[in-house]
CSV table of C-alpha atoms and ligand atoms in Angstrom, one decimal:
chain,number,residue,atom,x,y,z
U,1,MET,CA,0.0,0.0,-0.1
U,2,GLY,CA,1.4,3.4,-1.0
U,3,PRO,CA,1.6,6.5,1.2
U,4,ASP,CA,-1.7,8.3,1.8
U,5,PRO,CA,-2.2,11.9,0.9
U,6,VAL,CA,-0.5,13.7,3.8
U,7,PRO,CA,0.4,17.1,2.2
U,8,ALA,CA,4.0,17.4,1.0
U,9,SER,CA,6.4,19.4,3.2
U,10,ASP,CA,6.3,23.1,2.3
U,11,GLY,CA,9.4,23.8,4.2
U,12,GLY,CA,7.8,24.2,7.7
U,13,GLY,CA,4.8,26.3,6.9
U,14,GLY,CA,7.0,29.6,7.0
U,15,ASP,CA,8.8,31.0,10.0
U,16,PRO,CA,6.3,32.8,12.2
U,17,LEU,CA,8.9,35.5,12.7
U,18,ALA,CA,9.5,36.3,9.1
U,19,GLY,CA,8.3,39.7,8.1
U,20,ARG,CA,7.1,40.6,11.6
U,21,ARG,CA,7.9,44.0,13.2
U,22,VAL,CA,9.6,43.3,16.4
U,23,LEU,CA,10.4,46.3,18.8
U,24,VAL,CA,13.3,45.4,21.1
U,25,LEU,CA,13.3,47.5,24.3
U,26,ILE,CA,16.5,47.1,26.4
U,27,SER,CA,16.7,48.4,29.8
U,28,GLY,CA,19.6,48.5,32.3
U,29,SER,CA,20.6,45.2,33.5
U,30,ILE,CA,24.0,43.5,32.6
U,31,ALA,CA,22.0,40.8,30.8
U,32,ALA,CA,21.6,43.5,28.0
U,33,VAL,CA,24.9,42.1,26.7
U,34,LYS,CA,23.0,39.1,25.4
U,35,LEU,CA,20.6,41.1,23.3
U,36,PRO,CA,22.8,41.8,20.2
U,37,LEU,CA,22.9,38.0,19.5
U,38,VAL,CA,19.0,37.9,20.0
U,39,VAL,CA,18.6,40.7,17.5
U,40,SER,CA,20.9,39.1,15.0
U,41,ALA,CA,19.0,35.8,15.3
U,42,LEU,CA,15.7,37.6,14.7
U,43,VAL,CA,17.0,39.3,11.7
U,44,GLN,CA,18.4,36.1,10.3
U,45,ARG,CA,14.9,34.6,10.6
U,46,GLY,CA,13.5,37.4,8.5
U,47,ALA,CA,12.0,39.6,11.3
U,48,ARG,CA,12.1,43.4,11.0
U,49,VAL,CA,13.8,44.7,14.2
U,50,ARG,CA,14.1,48.1,15.8
U,51,CYS,CA,15.9,48.7,19.1
U,52,VAL,CA,15.6,51.2,21.8
U,53,LEU,CA,18.2,51.6,24.7
U,54,SER,CA,17.3,53.0,28.1
U,55,PRO,CA,19.8,55.6,29.4
U,56,SER,CA,21.4,52.8,31.7
U,57,ALA,CA,21.4,50.3,28.9
U,58,GLU,CA,23.4,52.7,26.7
U,59,ARG,CA,26.3,52.2,29.1
U,60,LEU,CA,26.1,48.4,28.9
U,61,VAL,CA,25.6,47.6,25.2
U,62,SER,CA,26.6,49.3,22.0
U,63,ALA,CA,23.9,51.1,20.0
U,64,VAL,CA,26.3,50.9,17.0
U,65,ALA,CA,26.3,47.2,17.2
U,66,LEU,CA,22.5,46.9,17.6
U,67,ALA,CA,22.0,49.4,14.6
U,68,SER,CA,24.2,47.3,12.5
U,69,LEU,CA,22.8,44.0,13.5
U,70,SER,CA,19.2,45.2,13.0
U,71,ARG,CA,19.9,47.1,9.9
U,72,GLU,CA,17.9,50.0,11.4
U,73,PRO,CA,18.9,53.1,13.5
U,74,CYS,CA,19.1,52.1,17.2
U,75,ARG,CA,17.3,54.7,19.3
U,76,VAL,CA,18.7,56.2,22.5
U,77,GLU,CA,17.5,58.8,25.0
U,78,ALA,CA,19.0,61.8,23.1
U,79,ASP,CA,16.9,60.9,20.1
U,80,GLN,CA,13.5,61.4,21.8
U,81,TRP,CA,12.8,65.0,20.8
U,82,SER,CA,14.2,66.4,17.5
U,83,HIS,CA,13.1,69.6,15.7
U,84,GLN,CA,13.4,67.6,12.5
U,85,ALA,CA,10.9,64.9,13.5
U,86,PRO,CA,7.3,65.5,12.4
U,87,ARG,CA,5.9,63.1,15.1
U,88,PRO,CA,7.1,62.2,18.5
U,89,LEU,CA,9.6,59.2,18.2
U,90,HIS,CA,8.1,57.2,21.0
U,91,ILE,CA,4.7,57.3,19.2
U,92,GLU,CA,6.2,56.4,15.9
U,93,LEU,CA,7.9,53.4,17.5
U,94,ALA,CA,4.9,52.3,19.4
U,95,GLU,CA,2.7,52.4,16.4
U,96,TRP,CA,5.3,50.5,14.3
U,97,ALA,CA,5.6,47.6,16.6
U,98,GLU,CA,3.6,44.4,16.0
U,99,VAL,CA,5.2,42.8,19.1
U,100,VAL,CA,7.6,44.0,21.7
U,101,LEU,CA,10.5,42.2,23.3
U,102,LEU,CA,11.3,43.9,26.6
U,103,ALA,CA,14.5,42.3,27.6
U,104,PRO,CA,16.2,42.7,30.0
U,105,LEU,CA,13.5,44.2,32.1
U,106,SER,CA,15.2,46.2,35.0
U,107,ALA,CA,13.6,46.8,38.4
U,108,THR,CA,13.4,50.5,37.4
U,109,THR,CA,11.7,50.0,34.1
U,110,LEU,CA,9.3,47.6,35.6
U,111,ALA,CA,8.3,50.3,38.3
U,112,ARG,CA,8.0,52.9,35.5
U,113,TRP,CA,5.8,50.8,33.5
U,114,VAL,CA,3.6,49.6,36.2
U,115,HIS,CA,3.1,53.2,37.6
U,116,GLY,CA,2.8,54.9,34.2
U,117,LEU,CA,5.9,57.0,34.4
U,118,ALA,CA,6.7,58.0,31.0
U,119,ASP,CA,9.9,59.9,31.6
U,120,THR,CA,12.4,58.2,29.2
U,121,LEU,CA,12.2,57.3,25.5
U,122,LEU,CA,12.0,53.7,26.4
U,123,ALA,CA,9.3,54.1,29.2
U,124,SER,CA,7.2,56.4,27.0
U,125,THR,CA,7.4,54.0,24.1
U,126,LEU,CA,6.4,51.1,26.3
U,127,ILE,CA,3.4,52.9,27.8
U,128,ALA,CA,2.2,54.3,24.4
U,129,CYS,CA,2.4,50.8,22.8
U,130,GLU,CA,-0.7,48.7,22.3
U,131,ALA,CA,1.1,45.6,20.8
U,132,PRO,CA,1.7,42.5,23.0
U,133,VAL,CA,4.8,42.6,25.1
U,134,LEU,CA,7.2,39.8,26.0
U,135,ALA,CA,8.7,40.9,29.4
U,136,ALA,CA,11.9,39.1,30.6
U,137,PRO,CA,13.2,40.6,33.9
U,138,ALA,CA,16.8,40.4,35.0
U,139,MET,CA,18.3,41.6,38.2
U,140,ASN,CA,20.2,40.7,41.4
U,141,SER,CA,18.3,38.1,43.5
U,142,ALA,CA,17.8,40.4,46.4
U,143,MET,CA,16.3,43.0,44.2
U,144,TRP,CA,14.1,40.3,42.6
U,145,ALA,CA,12.9,39.4,46.0
U,146,ALA,CA,12.3,43.0,47.2
U,147,PRO,CA,8.7,43.7,48.2
U,148,ALA,CA,8.3,46.6,45.8
U,149,VAL,CA,9.6,44.5,42.8
U,150,ARG,CA,7.4,41.5,43.8
U,151,ARG,CA,4.4,43.7,44.0
U,152,ASN,CA,5.1,45.3,40.5
U,153,TRP,CA,5.7,41.9,39.0
U,154,LYS,CA,2.5,40.5,40.4
U,155,GLU,CA,0.5,43.5,39.1
U,156,LEU,CA,1.9,42.8,35.7
U,157,GLN,CA,0.6,39.3,35.7
U,158,ARG,CA,-2.8,40.6,35.6
U,159,TRP,CA,-2.3,42.7,32.6
U,160,GLU,CA,-3.6,41.7,29.2
U,161,ARG,CA,-1.2,41.8,26.2
U,162,VAL,CA,1.7,40.9,28.4
U,163,LEU,CA,3.6,37.5,28.4
U,164,PRO,CA,5.6,37.6,31.6
U,165,LEU,CA,8.8,35.4,31.5
U,166,GLU,CA,9.9,34.5,35.0
U,167,PRO,CA,13.7,34.8,35.4
U,168,GLY,CA,15.6,31.7,36.1
U,169,SER,CA,18.1,30.7,38.8
U,170,GLY,CA,21.9,30.6,38.4
U,171,LEU,CA,25.0,32.5,38.7
U,172,LEU,CA,24.3,36.3,38.5
U,173,ALA,CA,26.7,39.1,37.4
U,174,CYS,CA,27.0,40.1,41.0
U,175,ASP,CA,28.5,36.7,41.8
U,176,ARG,CA,25.4,35.6,43.8
U,177,VAL,CA,23.7,32.4,42.9
U,178,GLY,CA,19.9,32.8,42.9
U,179,ASP,CA,16.8,33.9,41.1
U,180,GLY,CA,17.0,36.9,38.7
U,181,ARG,CA,18.8,35.5,35.7
U,182,MET,CA,17.2,36.6,32.4
U,183,ALA,CA,15.5,33.8,30.4
U,184,ALA,CA,18.1,32.4,27.8
U,185,PRO,CA,18.2,33.8,24.4
U,186,GLY,CA,16.8,30.6,23.0
U,187,VAL,CA,13.9,30.8,25.4
U,188,LEU,CA,13.3,34.6,24.4
U,189,LEU,CA,13.0,33.5,20.7
U,190,LEU,CA,10.6,30.6,21.6
U,191,ALA,CA,8.4,32.8,23.6
U,192,LEU,CA,8.3,35.5,20.9
U,193,GLU,CA,7.4,32.9,18.5
U,194,SER,CA,4.7,31.6,20.8
U,195,LEU,CA,3.3,35.0,21.3
U,196,LEU,CA,2.9,35.4,17.5
U,197,LEU,CA,1.5,32.0,17.0
U,198,ALA,CA,-0.9,31.6,20.0
U,199,GLY,CA,-1.2,35.2,21.5
U,200,TRP,CA,-0.8,36.0,25.1
U,201,GLY,CA,-3.7,34.0,26.5
U,202,ARG,CA,-3.0,31.7,29.4
U,203,ASP,CA,-5.6,28.9,28.6
U,204,TRP,CA,-3.6,26.3,30.4
U,205,GLN,CA,-3.3,28.4,33.7
U,206,GLY,CA,-4.1,26.1,36.7
U,207,ARG,CA,-3.6,22.9,34.7
U,208,ARG,CA,-0.8,20.4,35.0
U,209,LEU,CA,0.6,18.7,31.9
U,210,LEU,CA,2.9,15.6,32.0
U,211,VAL,CA,5.1,15.3,28.8
U,212,SER,CA,7.4,12.5,27.7
U,213,ALA,CA,10.0,13.3,25.1
U,214,GLY,CA,13.1,11.8,23.4
U,215,PRO,CA,14.2,8.3,23.0
U,216,THR,CA,14.9,5.6,25.6
U,217,ARG,CA,18.2,3.8,25.6
U,218,GLU,CA,18.3,0.0,26.4
U,219,PRO,CA,21.7,-1.3,27.2
U,220,LEU,CA,23.0,-4.4,25.3
U,221,ASP,CA,26.2,-4.5,27.3
U,222,ARG,CA,28.5,-1.9,28.9
U,223,ALA,CA,29.5,-0.5,25.5
U,224,ARG,CA,26.3,-0.7,23.3
U,225,CYS,CA,22.7,0.2,23.5
U,226,LEU,CA,19.4,0.0,21.4
U,227,THR,CA,17.9,3.4,20.7
U,228,ASN,CA,16.4,5.5,18.0
U,229,PRO,CA,16.9,8.8,16.2
U,230,SER,CA,14.5,10.8,18.3
U,231,THR,CA,16.0,14.1,19.5
U,232,GLY,CA,13.1,15.0,21.8
U,233,ARG,CA,12.2,18.2,19.9
U,234,MET,CA,8.6,17.7,19.6
U,235,GLY,CA,8.0,16.9,23.3
U,236,VAL,CA,10.3,19.6,24.6
U,237,LEU,CA,8.5,22.2,22.4
U,238,LEU,CA,5.1,20.9,23.7
U,239,ALA,CA,6.4,21.4,27.2
U,240,GLN,CA,7.6,24.9,26.6
U,241,ALA,CA,4.5,25.9,24.7
U,242,ALA,CA,2.3,24.6,27.5
U,243,ARG,CA,4.5,26.5,30.1
U,244,LEU,CA,4.0,29.7,28.1
U,245,ARG,CA,0.3,29.2,28.1
U,246,GLY,CA,0.4,29.0,31.8
U,247,ALA,CA,0.6,25.3,32.6
U,248,ALA,CA,2.6,23.6,35.2
U,249,VAL,CA,4.7,21.0,33.3
U,250,ASP,CA,6.5,17.9,34.1
U,251,LEU,CA,8.8,16.7,31.4
U,252,VAL,CA,10.1,13.1,31.6
U,253,HIS,CA,12.8,12.7,29.0
U,254,GLY,CA,15.4,10.3,27.6
U,255,PRO,CA,18.8,11.6,26.2
U,256,LEU,CA,18.0,14.7,24.1
U,257,ALA,CA,19.9,16.3,21.2
U,258,LEU,CA,18.7,20.0,21.0
U,259,ASP,CA,19.4,23.5,22.0
U,260,PRO,CA,19.9,23.4,25.8
U,261,ASP,CA,18.3,26.7,26.1
U,262,TRP,CA,15.0,25.0,25.3
U,263,LEU,CA,15.1,23.1,28.6
U,264,GLU,CA,15.2,26.2,30.7
U,265,GLY,CA,12.3,26.9,33.1
U,266,LEU,CA,11.0,23.2,32.7
U,267,GLN,CA,10.5,20.7,35.7
U,268,ARG,CA,12.6,17.9,34.2
U,269,TRP,CA,12.9,14.1,35.1
U,270,PRO,CA,15.7,12.8,33.1
U,271,VAL,CA,15.7,9.0,32.4
U,272,MET,CA,17.6,6.5,30.2
U,273,THR,CA,15.7,3.2,29.9
U,274,ALA,CA,11.9,2.6,29.3
U,275,ALA,CA,11.8,1.0,32.8
U,276,GLU,CA,13.0,4.4,34.3
U,277,MET,CA,10.5,6.3,32.1
U,278,GLU,CA,7.7,3.9,33.2
U,279,ALA,CA,8.5,4.5,36.9
U,280,ALA,CA,8.7,8.3,36.4
U,281,LEU,CA,5.4,8.4,34.5
U,282,GLN,CA,3.6,6.3,37.1
U,283,ARG,CA,4.8,8.6,39.9
U,284,LEU,CA,3.7,11.8,38.1
U,285,GLN,CA,0.5,10.6,36.4
U,286,GLY,CA,-1.8,11.3,39.4
U,287,GLY,CA,-1.2,15.0,39.5
U,288,ALA,CA,-1.7,15.6,35.8
U,289,ASP,CA,-4.8,17.0,34.0
U,290,ALA,CA,-3.3,15.9,30.7
U,291,ILE,CA,-0.5,13.8,29.3
U,292,ALA,CA,1.3,14.1,26.1
U,293,MET,CA,3.4,10.9,25.2
U,294,ALA,CA,5.8,12.1,22.6
U,295,ALA,CA,8.6,9.9,23.7
U,296,ALA,CA,10.0,7.3,21.3
U,297,VAL,CA,10.0,4.4,23.7
U,298,ALA,CA,12.1,1.2,22.7
U,299,ASP,CA,10.0,-1.8,21.7
U,300,HIS,CA,12.4,-4.5,23.0
U,301,ARG,CA,15.1,-4.7,25.6
U,302,ARG,CA,17.6,-7.4,26.8
U,303,SER,CA,16.1,-9.6,29.5
U,304,ALA,CA,19.6,-9.5,31.2
U,305,PRO,CA,22.0,-6.9,29.6
U,306,GLU,CA,25.7,-8.2,29.6
U,307,PRO,CA,27.5,-6.9,32.7
U,308,GLY,CA,30.8,-6.4,30.7
U,309,LYS,CA,31.5,-5.6,27.0
U,310,LEU,CA,30.8,-8.5,24.5
U,311,ALA,CA,33.6,-9.2,22.1
U,312,LYS,CA,32.7,-8.4,18.5
U,313,HIS,CA,32.8,-12.0,17.4
U,314,ASP,CA,30.3,-13.1,20.3
U,315,LEU,CA,27.9,-10.3,19.4
U,316,GLU,CA,25.8,-11.9,16.7
U,317,ALA,CA,25.3,-15.2,18.7
U,318,SER,CA,24.5,-13.3,21.9
U,319,LEU,CA,22.0,-11.0,20.4
U,320,SER,CA,19.9,-13.7,18.6
U,321,SER,CA,18.1,-14.5,21.9
U,322,GLY,CA,17.5,-13.0,25.3
U,323,TRP,CA,15.1,-10.2,24.3
U,324,GLU,CA,11.8,-9.2,26.0
U,325,PRO,CA,9.1,-6.8,24.8
U,326,VAL,CA,8.9,-3.4,26.6
U,327,PRO,CA,5.4,-2.8,27.9
U,328,ASP,CA,3.3,-0.2,26.1
U,329,LEU,CA,3.6,2.7,28.5
U,330,LEU,CA,0.9,4.7,26.8
U,331,ALA,CA,-1.6,1.9,26.9
U,332,GLU,CA,-0.7,1.6,30.7
U,333,LEU,CA,-1.3,5.3,31.4
U,334,VAL,CA,-4.6,5.0,29.5
U,335,ARG,CA,-5.6,1.9,31.8
U,336,ARG,CA,-4.6,3.7,35.0
U,337,ARG,CA,-5.8,7.2,34.3
U,338,PRO,CA,-7.8,9.1,36.9
U,339,PRO,CA,-11.2,10.4,35.9
U,340,GLY,CA,-11.0,13.7,33.8
U,341,GLN,CA,-7.4,13.1,32.6
U,342,ALA,CA,-6.9,13.5,28.8
U,343,ILE,CA,-4.1,11.7,26.9
U,344,LEU,CA,-2.4,12.5,23.6
U,345,GLY,CA,-0.4,9.8,21.9
U,346,PHE,CA,1.9,9.9,19.0
U,347,ALA,CA,2.5,7.5,16.1
U,348,ALA,CA,5.6,7.3,14.1
U,349,GLN,CA,4.7,5.7,10.7
U,350,SER,CA,6.2,4.8,7.4
U,351,GLY,CA,4.1,4.1,4.4
U,352,ALA,CA,0.3,4.5,4.8
U,353,VAL,CA,0.1,6.9,7.8
U,354,LEU,CA,-3.6,7.2,8.3
U,355,GLU,CA,-4.5,3.5,8.0
U,356,ALA,CA,-1.9,2.5,10.6
U,357,ALA,CA,-2.8,5.4,12.7
U,358,ARG,CA,-6.5,4.3,13.0
U,359,ALA,CA,-5.5,0.8,14.0
U,360,LYS,CA,-3.0,2.3,16.6
U,361,PHE,CA,-5.6,4.8,18.0
U,362,ALA,CA,-8.1,2.0,18.6
U,363,ARG,CA,-5.4,-0.2,20.2
U,364,LYS,CA,-4.0,2.4,22.6
U,365,GLY,CA,-7.3,4.1,23.7
U,366,CYS,CA,-6.0,7.5,24.1
U,367,ASP,CA,-8.2,10.7,23.5
U,368,LEU,CA,-6.0,12.1,20.7
U,369,LEU,CA,-3.3,10.6,18.4
U,370,PHE,CA,-1.0,12.5,16.2
U,371,ALA,CA,0.5,10.3,13.5
U,372,ASN,CA,3.4,11.5,11.4
U,373,PRO,CA,5.4,10.1,8.6
U,374,ILE,CA,9.0,9.3,9.3
U,375,ASP,CA,9.9,8.4,5.8
U,376,ARG,CA,9.7,11.8,4.3
U,377,ASP,CA,12.0,14.8,4.4
U,378,GLY,CA,10.8,17.7,6.7
U,379,ALA,CA,8.8,15.3,9.0
U,380,GLY,CA,9.4,13.0,11.9
U,381,PHE,CA,12.6,12.4,13.9
U,382,ALA,CA,15.0,15.4,14.3
U,383,ALA,CA,13.2,17.6,11.7
U,384,ALA,CA,12.3,21.1,12.4
U,385,SER,CA,8.9,20.7,11.0
U,386,ASN,CA,6.3,18.1,11.0
U,387,GLU,CA,3.0,17.1,9.3
U,388,GLY,CA,0.5,14.3,9.7
U,389,TRP,CA,-3.0,13.3,11.0
U,390,LEU,CA,-4.7,14.2,14.3
U,391,LEU,CA,-7.3,11.6,15.3
U,392,GLY,CA,-9.7,12.4,17.9
U,393,PRO,CA,-13.0,11.4,19.6
U,394,GLY,CA,-15.9,10.5,17.4
U,395,ALA,CA,-13.7,9.3,14.6
U,396,ARG,CA,-12.7,12.9,14.0
U,397,GLU,CA,-9.6,12.9,11.6
U,398,ARG,CA,-7.8,16.2,10.9
U,399,ARG,CA,-5.0,16.4,8.3
U,400,LEU,CA,-2.3,18.8,9.6
U,401,ALA,CA,-0.2,20.3,6.9
U,402,SER,CA,3.6,20.8,7.3
U,403,THR,CA,4.5,23.4,9.8
U,404,GLY,CA,7.3,24.1,12.4
U,405,LYS,CA,7.2,21.9,15.4
U,406,LEU,CA,6.4,24.9,17.8
U,407,ALA,CA,3.3,25.8,15.7
U,408,LEU,CA,2.3,22.2,15.8
U,409,ALA,CA,2.8,22.0,19.5
U,410,HIS,CA,0.4,24.9,19.9
U,411,ARG,CA,-2.2,23.1,17.7
U,412,LEU,CA,-1.9,19.9,19.7
U,413,LEU,CA,-2.2,21.8,22.9
U,414,SER,CA,-5.5,23.5,21.7
U,415,ALA,CA,-6.8,20.1,20.8
U,416,LEU,CA,-5.6,18.6,24.1
U,417,ALA,CA,-7.3,21.6,26.1
U,418,GLU,CA,-10.6,20.6,24.4
U,419,ALA,CA,-10.1,17.1,25.4
U,420,VAL,CA,-9.5,18.0,29.0
U,421,ALA,CA,-12.6,20.2,29.0
U,422,PHE,CA,-14.5,17.3,27.4
U,423,ARG,CA,-13.4,14.9,30.1
U,424,SER,CA,-13.9,17.3,32.9
U,425,PRO,CA,-16.4,15.8,35.5
U,426,ASP,CA,-18.2,19.1,35.9
U,427,ARG,CA,-18.6,19.6,32.0
U,428,GLU,CA,-22.0,21.0,31.1
U,429,PRO,CA,-24.1,18.3,29.3
U,430,ALA,CA,-24.2,18.6,25.7
U,431,GLY,CA,-27.0,20.8,24.2
U,432,ARG,CA,-27.1,23.4,26.9
V,1,CTP,N1,4.8,4.0,23.2
V,1,CTP,C1,4.7,3.5,24.6
V,1,CTP,N2,5.5,2.5,25.0
V,1,CTP,C2,6.1,1.7,24.1
V,1,CTP,C3,6.1,2.1,22.7
V,1,CTP,C4,5.4,3.2,22.3
V,1,CTP,O1,4.2,4.3,25.4
V,1,CTP,N3,6.7,0.6,24.5
V,1,CTP,C5,4.0,5.1,22.9
V,1,CTP,C6,4.7,6.2,22.2
V,1,CTP,O2,5.2,7.2,23.1
V,1,CTP,C7,3.7,6.8,21.3
V,1,CTP,C8,2.8,5.6,20.9
V,1,CTP,O3,3.0,4.7,21.9
V,1,CTP,O4,3.0,7.8,22.0
V,1,CTP,C9,3.0,5.1,19.6
V,1,CTP,O5,4.4,4.7,19.4
V,1,CTP,P1,4.9,4.1,18.1
V,1,CTP,O6,6.4,3.9,18.2
V,1,CTP,O7,4.4,4.8,16.9
V,1,CTP,O8,4.1,2.7,18.0
V,1,CTP,P2,4.3,1.3,18.7
V,1,CTP,O9,3.3,1.2,19.8
V,1,CTP,O10,5.8,1.1,19.1
V,1,CTP,O11,3.9,0.4,17.5
V,1,CTP,P3,4.7,0.0,16.1
V,1,CTP,O12,6.1,-0.2,16.5
V,1,CTP,O13,4.1,-1.3,15.7
V,1,CTP,O14,4.4,1.0,15.1
């Protein structure tokens, strides 16, 4: 049987950043030194970028470098009022922006913003701007913990159009180790992309999602293992997309091969074998409102792996027996699930995707199954994009055209949120 008509890859459905007008507002924290690389990455992905520096940021990062990297003038405090400008610069910039990246956000700029103090070019641009804002604070841990900063940050959580990105923990420029480290550049880019794909809504707020990602690795002996080409990209992007939409996320993952920035901010449970993954999933299942089983779990393992290293000439004889099947973790999760929990499974297929997916969906019993081809360019393991079929309740089958994996993650999350609402014990009966 030949492949069914899953649409051919169109190169990832286009980069969500391409052609978008991104206003980068940089305030005075030492993390400002990371912004030139972020601006460069945005421009390389086709975004149009304009930068504004606060007076303190001007002392930390070069306006010349930012102008050069963004291919636009970089605006500084002295530019705000000019007898040659027909309109105020802060209004021009605010109206130009489609989306704002406010990074790093200093304690002072946070206070100015929350209290409406428009006394610098950066603050007046921010206050005049009606576009959504991704806000990434960075400061010393004592400043971050100070009551005034906590109050201002809490206030910001209630605002519409704002995607607040909690700082992480780590070594700070002041030599302290603690909270206050700006989200890594890779996370800023993911969050910006998410904002453009899914808006600033926090529809997963108050819900917990359990995600599995990556391959498992089953030892054959001390030197060899059975594994597969999964990188963990789909599962990790699902976890990040859910976190950005407000979910609490547990990520159980095998060995990953992706940008380490993408792991930032996630509650992670690293494992190696299917048995370890099974134990972690069992432990975490009870607290989850939903599960996304994106891991590529091994199908077989050695009943008793060799304690040492097998010699090459003994390998073939030794591996011809002594295997056992790995239990189907997804089917187990479905069997044990508490009322109300919704489960998304994945299916890696070659050949006729849809037909095989139907059988797998029926066999596994999950609420949703996303089936993708692994024998085409631009889909499946390690690819930046993916395509396939989403099977759901009531024999609903949706064909999802090729798109970037973050865009796909958002679509799958929306479907999973619907499934959670559908399974909710206090759901209103149909027809009301
Ligand atoms: N899965 C699992 N436990 C396994 C194997 C797979 O939980 N031992 C899960 C995967 O995480 C995925 C789904 O089952 O969500 C389908 O995985 P896939 O590899 O496509 O299918 P298999 O069940 O392994 O079936 P087959 O190899 O016959 O395609």
